[in-house]
CSV table of C-alpha atoms and ligand atoms in Angstrom, one decimal:
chain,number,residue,atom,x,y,z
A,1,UNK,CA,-31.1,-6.0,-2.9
A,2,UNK,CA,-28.5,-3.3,-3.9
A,3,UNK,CA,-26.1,-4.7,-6.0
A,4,UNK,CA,-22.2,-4.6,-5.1
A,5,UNK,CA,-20.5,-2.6,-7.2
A,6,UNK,CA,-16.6,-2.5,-5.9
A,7,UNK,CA,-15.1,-5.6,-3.6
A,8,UNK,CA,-11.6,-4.9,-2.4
A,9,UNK,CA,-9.8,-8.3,-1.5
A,10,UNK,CA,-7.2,-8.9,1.3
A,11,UNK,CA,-5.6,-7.1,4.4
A,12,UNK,CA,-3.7,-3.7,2.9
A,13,UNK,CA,-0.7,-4.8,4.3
A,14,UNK,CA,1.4,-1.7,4.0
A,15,UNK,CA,1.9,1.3,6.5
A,16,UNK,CA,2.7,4.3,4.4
A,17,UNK,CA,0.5,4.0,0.8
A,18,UNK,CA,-2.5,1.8,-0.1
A,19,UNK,CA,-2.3,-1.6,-2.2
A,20,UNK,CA,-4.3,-2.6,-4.9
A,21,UNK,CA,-4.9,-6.2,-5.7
A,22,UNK,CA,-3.1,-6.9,-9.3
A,23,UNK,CA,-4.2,-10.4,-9.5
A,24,UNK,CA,-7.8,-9.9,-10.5
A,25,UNK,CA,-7.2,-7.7,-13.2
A,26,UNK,CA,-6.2,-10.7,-15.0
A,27,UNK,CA,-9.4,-12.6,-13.9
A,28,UNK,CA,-11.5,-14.0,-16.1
A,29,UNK,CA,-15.1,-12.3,-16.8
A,30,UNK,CA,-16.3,-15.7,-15.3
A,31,UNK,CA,-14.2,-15.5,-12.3
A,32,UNK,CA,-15.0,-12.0,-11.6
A,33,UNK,CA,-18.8,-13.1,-12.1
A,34,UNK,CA,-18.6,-15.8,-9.9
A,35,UNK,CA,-16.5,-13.9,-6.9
A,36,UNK,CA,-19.7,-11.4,-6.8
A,37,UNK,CA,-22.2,-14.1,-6.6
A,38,UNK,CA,-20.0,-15.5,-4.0
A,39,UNK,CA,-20.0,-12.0,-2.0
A,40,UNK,CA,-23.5,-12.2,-1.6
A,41,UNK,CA,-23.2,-14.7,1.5
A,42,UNK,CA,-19.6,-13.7,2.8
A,43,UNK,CA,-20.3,-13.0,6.7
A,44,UNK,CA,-20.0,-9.7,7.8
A,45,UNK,CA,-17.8,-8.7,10.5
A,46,UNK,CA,-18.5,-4.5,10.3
A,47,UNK,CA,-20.8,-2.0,7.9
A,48,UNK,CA,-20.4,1.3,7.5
A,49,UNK,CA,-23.3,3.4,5.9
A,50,UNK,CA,-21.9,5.8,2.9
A,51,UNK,CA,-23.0,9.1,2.2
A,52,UNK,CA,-24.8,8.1,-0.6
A,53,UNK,CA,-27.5,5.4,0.8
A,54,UNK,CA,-25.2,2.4,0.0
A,55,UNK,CA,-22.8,0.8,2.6
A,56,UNK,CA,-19.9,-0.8,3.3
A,57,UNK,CA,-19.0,-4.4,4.4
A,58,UNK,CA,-15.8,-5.6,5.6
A,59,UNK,CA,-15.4,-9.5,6.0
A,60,UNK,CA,-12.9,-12.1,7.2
A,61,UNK,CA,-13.1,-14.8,5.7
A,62,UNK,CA,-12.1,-14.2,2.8
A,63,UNK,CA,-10.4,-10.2,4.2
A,64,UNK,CA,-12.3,-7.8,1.9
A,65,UNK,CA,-14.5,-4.7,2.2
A,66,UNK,CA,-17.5,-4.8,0.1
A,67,UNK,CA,-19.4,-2.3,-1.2
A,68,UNK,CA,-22.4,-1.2,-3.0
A,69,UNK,CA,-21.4,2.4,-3.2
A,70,UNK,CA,-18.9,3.6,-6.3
A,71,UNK,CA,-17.2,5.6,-3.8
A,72,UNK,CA,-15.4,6.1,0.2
A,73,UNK,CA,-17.1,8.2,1.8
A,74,UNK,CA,-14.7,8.1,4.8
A,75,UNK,CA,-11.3,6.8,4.8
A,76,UNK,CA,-11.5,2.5,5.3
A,77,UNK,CA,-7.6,2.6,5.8
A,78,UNK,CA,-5.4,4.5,8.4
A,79,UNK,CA,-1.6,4.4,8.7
A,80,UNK,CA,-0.6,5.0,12.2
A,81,UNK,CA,3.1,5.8,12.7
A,82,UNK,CA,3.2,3.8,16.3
A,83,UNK,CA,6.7,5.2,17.0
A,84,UNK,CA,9.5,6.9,15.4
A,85,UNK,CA,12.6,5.1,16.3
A,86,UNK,CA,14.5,3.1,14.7
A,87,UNK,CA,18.4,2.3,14.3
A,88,UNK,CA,18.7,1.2,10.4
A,89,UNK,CA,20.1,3.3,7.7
A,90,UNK,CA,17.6,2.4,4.9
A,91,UNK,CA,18.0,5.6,2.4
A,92,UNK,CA,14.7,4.8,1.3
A,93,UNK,CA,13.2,5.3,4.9
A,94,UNK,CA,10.2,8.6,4.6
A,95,UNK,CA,10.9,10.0,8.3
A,96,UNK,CA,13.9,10.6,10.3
A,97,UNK,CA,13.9,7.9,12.7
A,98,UNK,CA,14.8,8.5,16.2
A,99,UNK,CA,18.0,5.8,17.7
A,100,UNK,CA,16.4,6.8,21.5
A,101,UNK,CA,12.5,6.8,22.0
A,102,UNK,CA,10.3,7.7,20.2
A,103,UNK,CA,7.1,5.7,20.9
A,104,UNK,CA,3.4,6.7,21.0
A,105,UNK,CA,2.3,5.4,24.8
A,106,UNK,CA,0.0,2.6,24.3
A,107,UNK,CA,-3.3,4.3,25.9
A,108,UNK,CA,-2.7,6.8,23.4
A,109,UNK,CA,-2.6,4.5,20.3
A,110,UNK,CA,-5.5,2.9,22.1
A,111,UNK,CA,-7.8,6.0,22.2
A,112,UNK,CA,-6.5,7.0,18.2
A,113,UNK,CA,-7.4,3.5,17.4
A,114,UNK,CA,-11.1,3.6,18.8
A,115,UNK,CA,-11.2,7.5,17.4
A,116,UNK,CA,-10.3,5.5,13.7
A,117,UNK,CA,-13.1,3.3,14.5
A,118,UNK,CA,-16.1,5.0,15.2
A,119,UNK,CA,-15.2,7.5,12.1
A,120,UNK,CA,-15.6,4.3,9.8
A,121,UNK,CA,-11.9,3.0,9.6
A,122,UNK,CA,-11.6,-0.4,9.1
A,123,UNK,CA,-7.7,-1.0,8.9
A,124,UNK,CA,-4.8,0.5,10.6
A,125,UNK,CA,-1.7,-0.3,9.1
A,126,UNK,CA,1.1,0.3,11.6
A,127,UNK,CA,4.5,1.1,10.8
A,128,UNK,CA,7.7,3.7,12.2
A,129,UNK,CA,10.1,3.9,12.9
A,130,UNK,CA,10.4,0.6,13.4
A,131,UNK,CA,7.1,-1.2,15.1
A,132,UNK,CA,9.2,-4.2,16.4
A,133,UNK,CA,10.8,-1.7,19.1
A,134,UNK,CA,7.6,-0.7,20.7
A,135,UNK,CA,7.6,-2.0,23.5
A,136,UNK,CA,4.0,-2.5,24.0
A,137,UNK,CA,3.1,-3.7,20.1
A,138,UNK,CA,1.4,-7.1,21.2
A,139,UNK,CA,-0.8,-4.5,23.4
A,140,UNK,CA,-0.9,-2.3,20.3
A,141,UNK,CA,-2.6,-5.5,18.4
A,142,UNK,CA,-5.1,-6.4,21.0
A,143,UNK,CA,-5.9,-2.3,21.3
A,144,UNK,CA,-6.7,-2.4,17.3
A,145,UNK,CA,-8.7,-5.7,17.9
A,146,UNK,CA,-10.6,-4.5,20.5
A,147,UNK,CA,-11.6,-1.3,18.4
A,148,UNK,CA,-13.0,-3.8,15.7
A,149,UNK,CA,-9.9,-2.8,13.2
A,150,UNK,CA,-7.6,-5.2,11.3
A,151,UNK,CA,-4.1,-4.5,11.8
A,152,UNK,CA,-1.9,-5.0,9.7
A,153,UNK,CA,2.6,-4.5,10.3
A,154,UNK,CA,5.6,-3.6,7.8
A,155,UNK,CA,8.8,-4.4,9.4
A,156,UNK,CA,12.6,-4.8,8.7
A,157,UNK,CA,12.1,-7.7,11.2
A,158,UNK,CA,15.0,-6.6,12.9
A,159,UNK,CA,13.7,-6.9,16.3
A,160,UNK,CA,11.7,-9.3,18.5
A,161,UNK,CA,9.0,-10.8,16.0
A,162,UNK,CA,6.9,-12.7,18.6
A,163,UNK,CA,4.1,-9.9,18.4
A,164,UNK,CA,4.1,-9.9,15.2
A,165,UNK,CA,2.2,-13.2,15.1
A,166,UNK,CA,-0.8,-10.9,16.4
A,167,UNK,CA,-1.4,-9.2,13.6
A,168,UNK,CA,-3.7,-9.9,10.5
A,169,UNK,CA,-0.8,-9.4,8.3
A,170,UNK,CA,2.8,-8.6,8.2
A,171,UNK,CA,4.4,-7.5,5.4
A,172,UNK,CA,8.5,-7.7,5.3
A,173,UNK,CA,10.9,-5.0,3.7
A,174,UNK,CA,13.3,-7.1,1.1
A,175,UNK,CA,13.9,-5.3,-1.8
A,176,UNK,CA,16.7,-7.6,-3.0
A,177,UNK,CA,18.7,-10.7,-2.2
A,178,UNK,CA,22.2,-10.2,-1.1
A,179,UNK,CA,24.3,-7.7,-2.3
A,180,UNK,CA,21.2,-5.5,-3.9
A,181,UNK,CA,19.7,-5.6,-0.5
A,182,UNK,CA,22.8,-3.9,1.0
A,183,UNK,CA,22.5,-1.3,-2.2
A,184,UNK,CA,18.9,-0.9,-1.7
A,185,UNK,CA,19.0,-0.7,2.9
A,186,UNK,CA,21.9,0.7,3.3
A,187,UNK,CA,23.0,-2.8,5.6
A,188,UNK,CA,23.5,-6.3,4.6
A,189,UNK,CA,19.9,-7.8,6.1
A,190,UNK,CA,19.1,-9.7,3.4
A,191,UNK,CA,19.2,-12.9,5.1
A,192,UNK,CA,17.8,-11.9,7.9
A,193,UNK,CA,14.8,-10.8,6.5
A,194,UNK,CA,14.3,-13.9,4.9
A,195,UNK,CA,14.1,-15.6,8.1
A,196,UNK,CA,11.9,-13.2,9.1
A,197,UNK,CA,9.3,-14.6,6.4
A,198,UNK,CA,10.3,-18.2,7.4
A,199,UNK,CA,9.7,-17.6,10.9
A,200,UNK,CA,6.5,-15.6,10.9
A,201,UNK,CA,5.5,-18.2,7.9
A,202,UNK,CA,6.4,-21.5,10.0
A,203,UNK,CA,4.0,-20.2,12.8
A,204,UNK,CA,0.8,-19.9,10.2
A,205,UNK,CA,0.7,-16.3,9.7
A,206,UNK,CA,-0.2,-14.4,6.8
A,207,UNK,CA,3.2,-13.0,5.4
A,208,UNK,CA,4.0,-11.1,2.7
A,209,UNK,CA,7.3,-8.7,1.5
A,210,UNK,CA,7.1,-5.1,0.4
A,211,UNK,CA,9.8,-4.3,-2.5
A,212,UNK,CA,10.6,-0.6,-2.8
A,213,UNK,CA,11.3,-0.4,-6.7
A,214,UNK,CA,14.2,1.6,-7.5
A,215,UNK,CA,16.5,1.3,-10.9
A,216,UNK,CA,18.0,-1.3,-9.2
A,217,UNK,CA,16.1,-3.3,-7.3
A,218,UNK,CA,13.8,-3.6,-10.6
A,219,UNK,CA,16.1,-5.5,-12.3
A,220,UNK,CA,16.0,-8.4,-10.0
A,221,UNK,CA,12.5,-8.5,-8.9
A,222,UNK,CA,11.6,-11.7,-10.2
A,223,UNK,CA,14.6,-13.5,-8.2
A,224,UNK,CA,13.5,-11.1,-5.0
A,225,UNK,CA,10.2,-12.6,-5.3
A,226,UNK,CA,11.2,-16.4,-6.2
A,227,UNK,CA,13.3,-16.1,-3.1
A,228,UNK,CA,10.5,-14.8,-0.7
A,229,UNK,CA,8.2,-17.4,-1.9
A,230,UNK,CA,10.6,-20.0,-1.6
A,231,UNK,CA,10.6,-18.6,2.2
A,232,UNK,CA,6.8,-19.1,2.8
A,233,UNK,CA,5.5,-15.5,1.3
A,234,UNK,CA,2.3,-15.6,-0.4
A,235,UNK,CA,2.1,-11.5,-0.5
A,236,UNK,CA,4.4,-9.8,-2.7
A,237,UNK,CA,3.7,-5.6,-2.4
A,238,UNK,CA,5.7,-3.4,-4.8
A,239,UNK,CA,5.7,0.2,-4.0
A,240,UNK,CA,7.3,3.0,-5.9
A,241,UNK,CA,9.8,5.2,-4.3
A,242,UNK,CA,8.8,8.3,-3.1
A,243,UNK,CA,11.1,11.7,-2.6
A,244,UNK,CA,10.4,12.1,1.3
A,245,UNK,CA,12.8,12.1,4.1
A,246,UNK,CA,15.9,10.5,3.2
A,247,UNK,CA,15.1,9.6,-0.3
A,248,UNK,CA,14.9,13.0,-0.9
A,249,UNK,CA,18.8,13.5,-1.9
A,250,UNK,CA,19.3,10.8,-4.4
A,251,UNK,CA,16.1,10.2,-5.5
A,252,UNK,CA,17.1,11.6,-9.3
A,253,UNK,CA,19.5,8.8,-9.4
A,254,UNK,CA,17.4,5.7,-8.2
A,255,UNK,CA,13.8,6.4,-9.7
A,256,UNK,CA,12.8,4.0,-12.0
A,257,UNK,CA,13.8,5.3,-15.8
A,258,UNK,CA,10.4,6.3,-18.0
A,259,UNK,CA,11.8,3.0,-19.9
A,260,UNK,CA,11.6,0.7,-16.5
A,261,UNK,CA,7.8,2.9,-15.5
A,262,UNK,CA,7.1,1.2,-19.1
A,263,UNK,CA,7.7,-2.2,-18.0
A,264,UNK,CA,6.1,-2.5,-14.8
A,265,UNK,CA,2.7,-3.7,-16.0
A,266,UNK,CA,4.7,-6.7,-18.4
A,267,UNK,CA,6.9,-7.5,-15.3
A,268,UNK,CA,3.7,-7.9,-13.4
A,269,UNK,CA,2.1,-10.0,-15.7
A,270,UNK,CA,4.8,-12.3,-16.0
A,271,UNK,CA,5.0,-12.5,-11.7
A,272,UNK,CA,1.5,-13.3,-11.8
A,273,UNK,CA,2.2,-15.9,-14.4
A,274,UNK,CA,5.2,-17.0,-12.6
A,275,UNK,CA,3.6,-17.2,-9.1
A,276,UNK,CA,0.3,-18.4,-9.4
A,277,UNK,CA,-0.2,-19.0,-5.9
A,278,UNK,CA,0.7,-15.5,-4.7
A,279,UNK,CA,-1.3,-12.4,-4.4
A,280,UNK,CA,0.4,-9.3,-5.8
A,281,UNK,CA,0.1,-5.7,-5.0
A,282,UNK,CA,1.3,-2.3,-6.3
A,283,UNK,CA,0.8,0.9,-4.3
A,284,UNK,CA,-1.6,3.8,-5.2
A,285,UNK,CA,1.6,5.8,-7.0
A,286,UNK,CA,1.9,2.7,-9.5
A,287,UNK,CA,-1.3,3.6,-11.0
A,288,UNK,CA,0.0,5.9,-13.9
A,289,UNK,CA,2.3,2.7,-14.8
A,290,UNK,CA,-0.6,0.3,-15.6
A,291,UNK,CA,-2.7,3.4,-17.5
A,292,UNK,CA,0.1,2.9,-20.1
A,293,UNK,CA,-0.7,-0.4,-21.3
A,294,UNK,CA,-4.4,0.6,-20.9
A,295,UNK,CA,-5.5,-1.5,-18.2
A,296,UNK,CA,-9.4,-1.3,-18.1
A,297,UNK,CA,-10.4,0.8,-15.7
A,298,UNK,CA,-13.6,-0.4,-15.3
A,299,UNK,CA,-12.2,-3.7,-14.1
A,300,UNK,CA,-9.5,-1.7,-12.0
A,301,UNK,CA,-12.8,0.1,-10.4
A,302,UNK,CA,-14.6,-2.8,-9.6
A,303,UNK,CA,-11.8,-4.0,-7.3
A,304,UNK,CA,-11.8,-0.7,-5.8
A,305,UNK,CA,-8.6,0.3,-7.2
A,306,UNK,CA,-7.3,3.7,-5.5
A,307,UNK,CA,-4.5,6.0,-6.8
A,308,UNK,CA,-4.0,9.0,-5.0
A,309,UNK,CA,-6.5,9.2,-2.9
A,310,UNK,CA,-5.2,10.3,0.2
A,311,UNK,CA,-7.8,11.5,2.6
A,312,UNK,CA,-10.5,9.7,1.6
A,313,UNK,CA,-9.5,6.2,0.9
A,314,UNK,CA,-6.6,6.7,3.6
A,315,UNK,CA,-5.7,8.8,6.3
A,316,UNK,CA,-2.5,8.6,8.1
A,317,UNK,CA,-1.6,9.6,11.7
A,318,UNK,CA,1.7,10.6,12.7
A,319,UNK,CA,3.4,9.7,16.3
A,320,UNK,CA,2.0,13.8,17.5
A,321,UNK,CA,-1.4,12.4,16.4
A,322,UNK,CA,-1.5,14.8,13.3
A,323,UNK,CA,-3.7,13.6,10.2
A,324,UNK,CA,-2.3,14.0,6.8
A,325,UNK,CA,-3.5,12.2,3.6
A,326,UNK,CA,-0.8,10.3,4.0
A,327,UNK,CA,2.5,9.3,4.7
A,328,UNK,CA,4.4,11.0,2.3
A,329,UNK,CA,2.4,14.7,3.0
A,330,UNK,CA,1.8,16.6,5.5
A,331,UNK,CA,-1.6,17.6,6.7
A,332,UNK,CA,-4.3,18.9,6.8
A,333,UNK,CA,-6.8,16.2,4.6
A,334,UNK,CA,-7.4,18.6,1.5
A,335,UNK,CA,-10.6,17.8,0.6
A,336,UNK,CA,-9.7,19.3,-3.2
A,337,UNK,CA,-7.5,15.4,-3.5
A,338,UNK,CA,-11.0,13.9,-4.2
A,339,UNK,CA,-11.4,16.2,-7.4
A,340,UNK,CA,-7.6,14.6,-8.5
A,341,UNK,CA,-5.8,16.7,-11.2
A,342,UNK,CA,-8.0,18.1,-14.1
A,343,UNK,CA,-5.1,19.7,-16.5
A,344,UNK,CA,-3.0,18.9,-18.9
A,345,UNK,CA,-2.6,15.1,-19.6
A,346,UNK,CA,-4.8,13.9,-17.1
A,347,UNK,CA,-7.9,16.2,-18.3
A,348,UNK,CA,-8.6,13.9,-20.8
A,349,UNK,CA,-7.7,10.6,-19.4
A,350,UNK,CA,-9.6,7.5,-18.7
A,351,UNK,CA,-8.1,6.4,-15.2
A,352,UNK,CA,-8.3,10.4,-14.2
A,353,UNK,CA,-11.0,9.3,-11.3
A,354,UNK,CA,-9.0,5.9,-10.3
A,355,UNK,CA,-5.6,7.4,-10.7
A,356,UNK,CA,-5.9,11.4,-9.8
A,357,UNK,CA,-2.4,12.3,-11.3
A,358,UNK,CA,-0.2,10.6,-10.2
A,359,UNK,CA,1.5,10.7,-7.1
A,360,UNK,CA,1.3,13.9,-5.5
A,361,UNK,CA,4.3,13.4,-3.5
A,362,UNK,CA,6.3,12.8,-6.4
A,363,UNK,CA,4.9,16.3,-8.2
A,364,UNK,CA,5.5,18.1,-5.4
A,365,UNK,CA,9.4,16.9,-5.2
A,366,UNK,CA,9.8,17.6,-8.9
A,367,UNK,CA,7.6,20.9,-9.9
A,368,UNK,CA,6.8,22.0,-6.7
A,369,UNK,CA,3.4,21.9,-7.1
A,370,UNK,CA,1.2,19.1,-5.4
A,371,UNK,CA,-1.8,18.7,-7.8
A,372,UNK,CA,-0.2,18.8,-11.0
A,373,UNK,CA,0.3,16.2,-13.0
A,374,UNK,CA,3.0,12.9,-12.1
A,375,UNK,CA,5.7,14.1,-14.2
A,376,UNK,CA,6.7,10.2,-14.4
A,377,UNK,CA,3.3,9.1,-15.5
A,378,UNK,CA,4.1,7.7,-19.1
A,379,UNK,CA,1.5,9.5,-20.2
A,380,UNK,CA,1.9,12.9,-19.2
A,381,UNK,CA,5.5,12.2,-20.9
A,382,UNK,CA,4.0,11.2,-23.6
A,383,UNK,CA,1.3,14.3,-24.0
A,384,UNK,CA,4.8,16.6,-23.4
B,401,SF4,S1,0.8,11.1,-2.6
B,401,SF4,FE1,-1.0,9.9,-3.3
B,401,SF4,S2,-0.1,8.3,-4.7
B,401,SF4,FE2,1.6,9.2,-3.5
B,401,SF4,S3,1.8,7.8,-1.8
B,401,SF4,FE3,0.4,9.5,-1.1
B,401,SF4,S4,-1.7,8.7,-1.6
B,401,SF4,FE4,-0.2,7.4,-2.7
B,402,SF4,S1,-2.4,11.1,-17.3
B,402,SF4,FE1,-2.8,11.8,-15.2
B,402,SF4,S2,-4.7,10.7,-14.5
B,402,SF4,FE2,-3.8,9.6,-16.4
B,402,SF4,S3,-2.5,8.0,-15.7
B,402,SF4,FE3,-1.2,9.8,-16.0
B,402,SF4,S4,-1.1,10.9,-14.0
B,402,SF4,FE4,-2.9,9.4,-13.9
């Protein structure tokens, strides 16, 4: 039997960059042993046969993709942008929404859906614009279903949430409570999308929150997440913010400070600590913050952890139907992503192949230059 070298737990519950399980990298060597043994009789759902002779397994029960090769060889994840309107002001949004329109027709999302499918996709992660205004998104969740994809939704939950309960998971934006919400979306929706959570949690789904981590919203992350628990949460995803769309103009003034990148992986560990009942995530651009404090890669690896690999971890899919690596830049798939960046700090580094540089997005805003190294990476600071 070929062994199983990487399993990635849960539903990636976010539409615009991929999410890593933190949890496990605190794991026991025991537990890790015994989740592999366990593995072993997990019921398969779909395989897909990689490049290299091994395969990939995705189950349900426990949501995971399993796999006995040490690398994608196709894209398991797609973020398709279902429709681009939407009426909030969030300044963290990555598009210009439309207020009129807007939407991908249904039998197109249907035929991109079975098109993700056959080329070895397992997830589509749908987001906007905002998905709740599709008019067709309980279609939308039986069109993924029917392609044999997990679907996954982020959402302000502004909007009708009764579709929502078709997904596999939906993920909520609250970046704050109260006031910092306001700060952080531009409105105050704070409460409402708590009772987003409650609602979609009272029904028996799986729900979770996104938290965009700005300077601000950082600060009070442990009372953001206390409060989404308390609402029925058991999926907390922290992503970092990206220079795209309209966080382009202030982004200088709302990235996390090098001293906040620093104390990412301690304010994790403490969360974890805190909220032993929920399951964490960070996005792929939150890799160069946990190569600071020397999180063993080899652990990170075995969980399939994935930086920036855009294009051939994750594909996304605009509302044209263009592919791009994803959300945050524009097509084509550049096949030179997979090589990651091989100069200056990140020549020598030991999370190079997990990590890749850094966000590229990020570089690009700040040198430029896309495959350079993450200018905010702690240790690309460090290596000057
Ligand atoms: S550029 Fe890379 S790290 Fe940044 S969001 Fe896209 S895939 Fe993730
Ligand atoms: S030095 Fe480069 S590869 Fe290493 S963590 Fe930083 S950005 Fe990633």
């Amino acid at each position: 039997m070929t062994p199983i070298r990487r399993i990635r737990l849960g539903h990636a519950p976010n539409c615009s960059s991929l999410g890593n399980a933190v949890n496990v990298l605190l794991w026991s060597q025991a537990a890790v042993a015994a989740l592999w043994v366990a593995a072993e009789s997990w019921s398969v759902r779909r395989r897909r046969p990689e490049p290299d002779g091994g395969e990939t397994r995705a189950s349900s029960d426990p949501p995971a993709l399993v796999s006995t090769s040490p690398e994608n060889g196709a894209p398991h994840e797609a973020h398709v942008q279902v429709t681009r309107n939407c009426a909030l002001p969030c300044p963290s949004c990555h598009i210009e929404p439309e207020v009129d329109g807007g939407h991908v027709p249904l039998a197109e999302v249907a035929q991109r859906f079975h098109a993700l499918a056959e080329s070895g996709v397992f997830h589509v992660a749908i987001g906007g614009g905002e998905a709740l205004a599709h008019p067709d998104l309980a279609a939308i969740a039986g069109a993924a279903h029917g392609a044999g994809l997990t679907i996954g939704l982020t959402t302000s939950g502004v909007g009708n949430l009764e579709p929502a309960g078709l997904f596999d998971q939906v993920n909520i934006s609250f970046d704050a409570e109260g006031e910092g919400y306001r700060r952080a979306r531009g409105y105050a929706g704070a409460e409402r999308a708590l009772a987003a959570v409650r609602q979609l949690a009272t029904k028996g789904g799986r729900v979770g929150i996104n938290v965009v981590l700005d300077r601000d919203t950082f600060e009070t992350l442990s009372d953001t997440v206390a409060a989404a628990i308390g609402a029925g949460a058991t999926d907390v995803h922290l992503l970092r913010l990206k220079p795209v769309g309209r966080a382009v103009s202030d982004y200088g003034t709302r990235r996390l400070t090098a001293e906040q990148g620093m104390r990412v992986w301690p304010a994790l560990v403490a969360l974890v600590d805190q909220f032993p009942a929920a399951t964490f995530r960070v996005d792929c651009a939150m890799t160069p913050f946990l190569a600071a404090h020397d999180v063993p890669p080899e652990r990170m690896a075995a969980f399939g952890w994935t930086g920036c690999h855009g294009g051939d971890a994750l594909i996304a899919v605009d509302t044209a139907g263009a592919v791009s690596p994803c959300s945050f830049v524009p097509g084509p798939v550049d096949p030179a992503w997979r090589e990651g960046v091989a100069e200056g700090a990140c020549e020598s580094c030991a999370w190079r192949s997990l990590c890749r540089g850094g966000c590229h997005a990020v570089a690009a805003h700040l040198t430029g230059r896309l495959l350079v190294p993450d200018p905010e990476c702690p240790r690309v600071i460090a290596h000057g």
